[in-house]
Coordinates of C-alpha atoms and ligand atoms in Angstrom, one line a residue:
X51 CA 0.0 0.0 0.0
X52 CA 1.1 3.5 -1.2
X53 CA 2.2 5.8 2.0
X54 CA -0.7 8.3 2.9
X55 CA -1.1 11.7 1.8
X56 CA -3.7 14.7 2.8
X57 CA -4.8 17.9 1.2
X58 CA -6.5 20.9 2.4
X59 CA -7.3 24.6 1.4
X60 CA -9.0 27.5 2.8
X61 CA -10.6 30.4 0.9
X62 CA -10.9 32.9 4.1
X63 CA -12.8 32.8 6.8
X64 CA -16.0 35.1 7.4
X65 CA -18.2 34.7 4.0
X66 CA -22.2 36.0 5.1
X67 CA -24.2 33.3 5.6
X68 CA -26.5 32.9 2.9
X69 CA -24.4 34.8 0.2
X70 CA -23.4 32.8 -3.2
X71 CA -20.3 30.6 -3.0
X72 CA -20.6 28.4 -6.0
X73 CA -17.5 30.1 -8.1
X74 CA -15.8 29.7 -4.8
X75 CA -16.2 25.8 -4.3
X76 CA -16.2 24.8 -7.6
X77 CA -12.7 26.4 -8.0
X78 CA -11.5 24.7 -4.8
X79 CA -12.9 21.3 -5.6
X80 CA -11.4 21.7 -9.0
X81 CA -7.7 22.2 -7.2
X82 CA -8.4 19.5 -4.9
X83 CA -8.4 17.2 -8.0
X84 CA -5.1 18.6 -9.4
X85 CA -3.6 18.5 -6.5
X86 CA -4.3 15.1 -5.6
X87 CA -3.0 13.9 -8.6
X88 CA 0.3 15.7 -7.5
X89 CA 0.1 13.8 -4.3
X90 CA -0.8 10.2 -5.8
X91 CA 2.2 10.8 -8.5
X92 CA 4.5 11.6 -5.6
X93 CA 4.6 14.9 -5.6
X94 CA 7.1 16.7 -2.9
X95 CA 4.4 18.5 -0.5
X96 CA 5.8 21.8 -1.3
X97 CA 5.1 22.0 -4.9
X98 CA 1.3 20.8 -4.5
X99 CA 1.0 23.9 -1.6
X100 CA 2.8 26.4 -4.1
X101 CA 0.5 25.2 -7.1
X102 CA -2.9 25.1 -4.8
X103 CA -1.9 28.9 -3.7
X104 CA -1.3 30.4 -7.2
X105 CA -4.2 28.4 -8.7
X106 CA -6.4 30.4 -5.6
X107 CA -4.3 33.8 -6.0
X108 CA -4.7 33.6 -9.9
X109 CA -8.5 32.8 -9.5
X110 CA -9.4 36.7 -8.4
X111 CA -12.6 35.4 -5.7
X112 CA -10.4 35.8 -2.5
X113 CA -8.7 38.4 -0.6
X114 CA -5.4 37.6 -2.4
X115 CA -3.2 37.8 -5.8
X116 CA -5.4 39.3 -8.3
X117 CA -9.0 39.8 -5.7
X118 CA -6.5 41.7 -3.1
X119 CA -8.2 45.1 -2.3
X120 CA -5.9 48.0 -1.8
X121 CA -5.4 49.8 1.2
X122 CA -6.0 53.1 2.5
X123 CA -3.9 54.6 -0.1
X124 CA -5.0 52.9 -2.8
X125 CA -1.8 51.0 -3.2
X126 CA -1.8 46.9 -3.2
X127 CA 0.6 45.8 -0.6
X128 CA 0.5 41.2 -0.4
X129 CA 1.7 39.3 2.2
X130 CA 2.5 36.0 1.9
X131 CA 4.3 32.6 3.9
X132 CA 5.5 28.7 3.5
X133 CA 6.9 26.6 6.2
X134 CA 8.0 22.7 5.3
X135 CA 9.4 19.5 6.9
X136 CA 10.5 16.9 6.6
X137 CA 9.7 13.6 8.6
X138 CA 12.8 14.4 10.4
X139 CA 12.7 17.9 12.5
X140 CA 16.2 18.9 11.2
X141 CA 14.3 19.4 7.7
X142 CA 12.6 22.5 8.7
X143 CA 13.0 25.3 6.3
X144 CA 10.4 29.0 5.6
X145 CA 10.2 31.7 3.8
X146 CA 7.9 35.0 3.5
X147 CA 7.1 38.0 1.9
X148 CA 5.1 41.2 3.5
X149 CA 4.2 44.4 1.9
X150 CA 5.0 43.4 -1.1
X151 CA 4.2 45.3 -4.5
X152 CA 4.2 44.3 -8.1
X153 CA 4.6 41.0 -8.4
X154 CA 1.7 38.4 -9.5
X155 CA 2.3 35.6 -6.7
X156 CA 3.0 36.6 -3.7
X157 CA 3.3 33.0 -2.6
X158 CA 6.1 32.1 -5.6
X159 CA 8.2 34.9 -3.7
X160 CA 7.7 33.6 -0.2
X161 CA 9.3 30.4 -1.7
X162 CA 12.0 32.6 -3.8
X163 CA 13.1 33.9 0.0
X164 CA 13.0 30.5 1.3
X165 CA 15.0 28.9 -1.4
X166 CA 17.6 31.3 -2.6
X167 CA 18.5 33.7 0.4
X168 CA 19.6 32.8 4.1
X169 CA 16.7 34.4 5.5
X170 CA 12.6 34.1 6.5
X171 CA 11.4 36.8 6.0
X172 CA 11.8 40.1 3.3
X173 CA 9.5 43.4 3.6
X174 CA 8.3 46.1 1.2
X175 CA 11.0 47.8 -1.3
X176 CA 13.7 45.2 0.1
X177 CA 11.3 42.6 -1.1
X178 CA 10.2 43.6 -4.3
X179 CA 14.1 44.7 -5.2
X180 CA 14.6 40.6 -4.4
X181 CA 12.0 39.4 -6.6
X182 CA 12.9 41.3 -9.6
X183 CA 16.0 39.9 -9.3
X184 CA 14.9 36.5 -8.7
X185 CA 12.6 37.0 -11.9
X186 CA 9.5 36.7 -10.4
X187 CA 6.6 38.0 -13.2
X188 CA 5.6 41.7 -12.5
X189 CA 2.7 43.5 -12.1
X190 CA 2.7 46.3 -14.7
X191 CA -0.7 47.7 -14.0
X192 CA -1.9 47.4 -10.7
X193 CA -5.1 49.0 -11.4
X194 CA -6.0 47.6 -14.3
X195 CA -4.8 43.6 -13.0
X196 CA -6.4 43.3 -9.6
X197 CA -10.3 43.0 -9.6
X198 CA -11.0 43.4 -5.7
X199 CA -12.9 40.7 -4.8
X200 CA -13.9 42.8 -1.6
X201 CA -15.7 45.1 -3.9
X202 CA -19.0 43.0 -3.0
X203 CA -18.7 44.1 0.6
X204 CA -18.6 47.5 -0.2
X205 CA -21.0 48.9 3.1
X206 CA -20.4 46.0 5.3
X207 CA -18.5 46.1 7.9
X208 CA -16.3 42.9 7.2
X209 CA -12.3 43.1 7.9
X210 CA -11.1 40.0 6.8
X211 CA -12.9 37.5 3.9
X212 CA -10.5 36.3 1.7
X213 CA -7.1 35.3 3.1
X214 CA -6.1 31.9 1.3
X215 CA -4.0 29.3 2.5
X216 CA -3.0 25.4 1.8
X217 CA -1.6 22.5 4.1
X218 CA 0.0 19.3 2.8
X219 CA 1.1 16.2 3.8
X220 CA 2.9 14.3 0.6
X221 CA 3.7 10.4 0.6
X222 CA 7.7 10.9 2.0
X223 CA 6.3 12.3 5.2
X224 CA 6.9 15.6 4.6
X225 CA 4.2 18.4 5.7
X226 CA 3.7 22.1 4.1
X227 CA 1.8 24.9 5.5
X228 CA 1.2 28.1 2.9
X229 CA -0.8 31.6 3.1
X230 CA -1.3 34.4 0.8
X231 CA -3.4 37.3 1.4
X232 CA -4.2 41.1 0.1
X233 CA -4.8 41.5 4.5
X234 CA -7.8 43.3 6.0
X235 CA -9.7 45.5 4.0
X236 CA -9.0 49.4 4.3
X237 CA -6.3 48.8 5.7
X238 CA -3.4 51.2 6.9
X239 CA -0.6 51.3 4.7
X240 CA 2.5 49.4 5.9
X241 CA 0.2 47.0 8.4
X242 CA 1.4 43.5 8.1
X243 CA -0.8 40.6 9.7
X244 CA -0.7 37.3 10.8
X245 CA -0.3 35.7 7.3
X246 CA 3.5 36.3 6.4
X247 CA 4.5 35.6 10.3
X248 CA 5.5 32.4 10.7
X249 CA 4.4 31.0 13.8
X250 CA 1.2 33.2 13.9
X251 CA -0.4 32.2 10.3
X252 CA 1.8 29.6 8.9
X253 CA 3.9 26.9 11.1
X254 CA 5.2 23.0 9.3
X255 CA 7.3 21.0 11.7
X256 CA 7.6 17.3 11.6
X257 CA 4.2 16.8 13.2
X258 CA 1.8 18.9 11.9
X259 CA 0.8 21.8 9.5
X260 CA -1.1 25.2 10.0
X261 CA -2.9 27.8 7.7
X262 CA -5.1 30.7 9.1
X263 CA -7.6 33.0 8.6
X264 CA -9.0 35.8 10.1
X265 CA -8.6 39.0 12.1
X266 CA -4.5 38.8 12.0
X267 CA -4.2 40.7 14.8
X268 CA -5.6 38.7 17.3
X269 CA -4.1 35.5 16.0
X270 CA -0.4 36.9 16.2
X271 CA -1.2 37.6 19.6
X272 CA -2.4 33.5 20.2
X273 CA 1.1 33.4 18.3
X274 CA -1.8 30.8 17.0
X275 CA 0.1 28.6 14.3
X276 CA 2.5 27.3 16.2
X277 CA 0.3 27.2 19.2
X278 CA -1.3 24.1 17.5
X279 CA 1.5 22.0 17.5
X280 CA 2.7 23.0 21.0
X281 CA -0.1 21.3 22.2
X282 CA 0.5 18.4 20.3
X283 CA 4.0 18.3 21.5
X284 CA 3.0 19.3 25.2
X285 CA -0.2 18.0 25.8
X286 CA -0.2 15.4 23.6
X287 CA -3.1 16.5 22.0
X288 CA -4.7 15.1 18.7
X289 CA -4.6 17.5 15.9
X290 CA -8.3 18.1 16.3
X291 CA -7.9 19.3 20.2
X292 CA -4.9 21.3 19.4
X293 CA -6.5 23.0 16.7
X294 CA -9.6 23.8 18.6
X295 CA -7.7 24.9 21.9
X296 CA -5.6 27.2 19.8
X297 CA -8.7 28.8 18.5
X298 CA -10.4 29.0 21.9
X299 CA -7.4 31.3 22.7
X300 CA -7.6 33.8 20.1
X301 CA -11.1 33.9 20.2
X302 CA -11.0 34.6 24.2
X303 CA -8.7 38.0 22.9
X304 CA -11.9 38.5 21.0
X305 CA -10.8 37.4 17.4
X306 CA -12.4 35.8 14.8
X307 CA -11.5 33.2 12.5
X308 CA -10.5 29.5 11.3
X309 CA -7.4 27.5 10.3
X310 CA -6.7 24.3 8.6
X311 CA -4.2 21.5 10.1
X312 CA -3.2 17.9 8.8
X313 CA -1.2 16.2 10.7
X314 CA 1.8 13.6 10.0
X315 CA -0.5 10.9 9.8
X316 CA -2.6 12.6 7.5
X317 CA -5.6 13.5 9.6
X318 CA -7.7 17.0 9.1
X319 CA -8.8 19.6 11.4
X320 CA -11.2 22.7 9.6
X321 CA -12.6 24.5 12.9
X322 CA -13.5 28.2 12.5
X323 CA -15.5 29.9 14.7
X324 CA -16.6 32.9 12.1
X325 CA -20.3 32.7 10.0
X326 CA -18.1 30.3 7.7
X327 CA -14.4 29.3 6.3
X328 CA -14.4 28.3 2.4
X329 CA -12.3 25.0 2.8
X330 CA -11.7 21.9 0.7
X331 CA -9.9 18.4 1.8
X332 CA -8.7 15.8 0.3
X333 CA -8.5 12.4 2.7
X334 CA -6.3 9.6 2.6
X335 CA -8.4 7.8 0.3
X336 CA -8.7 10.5 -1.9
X337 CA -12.5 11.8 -1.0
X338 CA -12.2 15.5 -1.6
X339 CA -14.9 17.6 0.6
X340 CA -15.7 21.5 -0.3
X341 CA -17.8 23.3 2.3
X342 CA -18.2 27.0 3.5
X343 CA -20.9 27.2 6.4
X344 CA -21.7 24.4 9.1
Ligands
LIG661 N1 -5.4 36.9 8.4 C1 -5.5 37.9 7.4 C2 -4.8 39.2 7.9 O1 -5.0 39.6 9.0 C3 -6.8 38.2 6.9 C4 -7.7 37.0 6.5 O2 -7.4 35.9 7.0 O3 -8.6 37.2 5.7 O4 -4.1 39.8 7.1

C-alpha cells in the first residue's frame, strides 16, 4: 500500500451566511483534484501547496493575488508565507514576503526567500528589489490587473474575507503549511498581519501543519500557528484538540476566524469559529470535501 497523503485549502474565513459561493467551491474542488494527482504521483508536499496557492491567487474570488483590495492609499501591498518539513525535524526550512508590490504571486516569492537567500522573511522595497532579481513575473498595472474581490462588501463592515491558505502532507512524510493574502480590507498602509508571520499564520514542523484566517491581529497575539502544534508536543493532543484549543485562545482575545491542520498521519482539522471558512480536503483515500458554512 502507497504511504498516505492529505490535502487541504481555505478560501478565508468570514463569507455571510447565505451569500453565493458556487465560483468559490467549484474552483477549490477543482484544485483538490489537481492537487491530488500531484500527491498520488508523488509529488514533494511543497510544490502541491505552491500550485494550490497560485491556482487560488490567480482565480481573483479571495482576498489575495489578483482579488486583493488595496489599502487606504490605494496602493496593493501582499503578504504571503511557507513553512515545510520533513519527517525528520532537522528538515525544517520558511520563507515569507510582506508588503510586497508588483509581483503576480506573492506565494512564488515567499518560496523565492525561502529557497535562494539565508533568511525568513523580506519586507516592502527590500522585497520587491529581491523578486525582480529573482525574476518573479511583475505586475505592470496594478489598477487595471487586480479585480477586488472585496468590492461586493462594499458597506459591510467585514475586515477579513479572503485570506487563502493550503496544508500538505505528501507520501515521503513531509508536511507544508502556505498563506497568501491582500490582508484586512482598508487597511493602513504598511500593516502586516498574521499571514507572512510564521508561527502566527503559517507553522510545518515534523508533526503537523497550520494555515489561518481571520482577524491577523488577534491570531499573532495567540502566536496561533504554532500554538497548535505546542499542544501536540506538550499536551499530547490530537490535531483536532490542538487545533480547537488554539482557537479557543484567540477567540477569548476576542478574534475571529479558522485554520486548517493535517497532521503527519494525515488526519484533518477545519474548525473556524466565524459565519463560515471556504475550505476543501482531500482524505487519505482520496475523497475531496468542499464546504463554506456548518
Ligand atoms: N489573516 C489575514 C490578515 O489579517 C486576513 C484574513 O485571513 O482574511 O491579514
Amino acid at each position: 500500500m502507497s504511504a498516505p497523503f492529505a490535502l487541504a485549502l481555505h478560501g478565508g474565513a468570514g463569507p455571510i451566511r447565505n451569500s453565493d459561493q458556487s465560483r468559490e467551491t467549484a474552483n477549490m474542488g477543482n484544485l483538490l483534484e489537481d492537487g491530488r494527482a500531484m500527491l498520488t504521483k508523488g509529488a514533494p508536499a511543497v510544490d502541491v501547496v505552491i500550485a494550490m496557492i497560485q491556482g487560488l491567487e490567480e482565480a481573483g474570488f479571495y482576498i489575495a493575488g489578483k482579488g486583493a483590495a488595496p489599502n487606504r492609499d490605494g496602493k496593493f501591498e501582499l503578504d504571503a508565507s511557507i513553512m515545510t518539513s520533513d519527517r525528520d525535524s532537522a528538515g525544517r526550512r520558511a520563507g515569507a514576503v510582506c508588503a510586497l508590490s508588483g509581483f503576480l504571486s506573492p506565494i512564488a516569492a515567499a518560496r523565492a526567500v525561502m529557497d535562494k537567500t539565508p533568511h525568513v522573511l523580506l519586507a516592502g522595497e527590500g522585497a520587491a528589489r529581491f523578486c525582480a532579481k529573482a525574476g518573479l513575473t511583475r505586475v505592470d498595472d496594478p489598477q487595471n490587473y487586480y479585480t477586488p474581490a472585496a468590492s461586493s462588501l462594499a458597506g459591510t463592515d467585514a475586515l477579513a474575507h479572503g485570506t487563502v491558505g493550503c496544508v500538505a502532507l505528501d507520501t515521503s512524510g513531509a508536511l507544508c503549511a502556505g498563506t497568501s493574502t491582500g490582508g484586512v480590507l482598508n487597511k493602513m498602509p504598511g500593516r502586516i498581519g498574521d499571514s507572512p508571520l510564521i508561527g502566527a499564520g503559517t507553522w510545518a514542523d515534523e508533526r503537523v501543519a497550520i494555515s489561518c484566517t481571520g482577524q491577523g491581529e488577534y491570531f499573532i497575539r495567540a502566536a496561533a500557528a504554532a500554538d497548535v502544534s505546542a499542544r501536540m508536543k506538550y499536551a499530547g493532543m490530537s490535531v483536532d484538540a490542538a487545533a480547537a484549543g488554539a482557537l479557543a485562545d484567540m477567540e477569548r482575545q476576542g478574534g475571529d476566524g479558522g485554520l486548517i491542520a493535517v497532521d503527519a498521519g494525515g488526519r484533518i482539522a477545519m474548525p473556524f469559529i466565524s459565519h463560515g471558512m471556504r475550505r476543501a480536503a482531500c482524505d487519505g483515500q482520496g475523497n475531496i470535501t468542499v464546504s463554506v458554512f456548518r
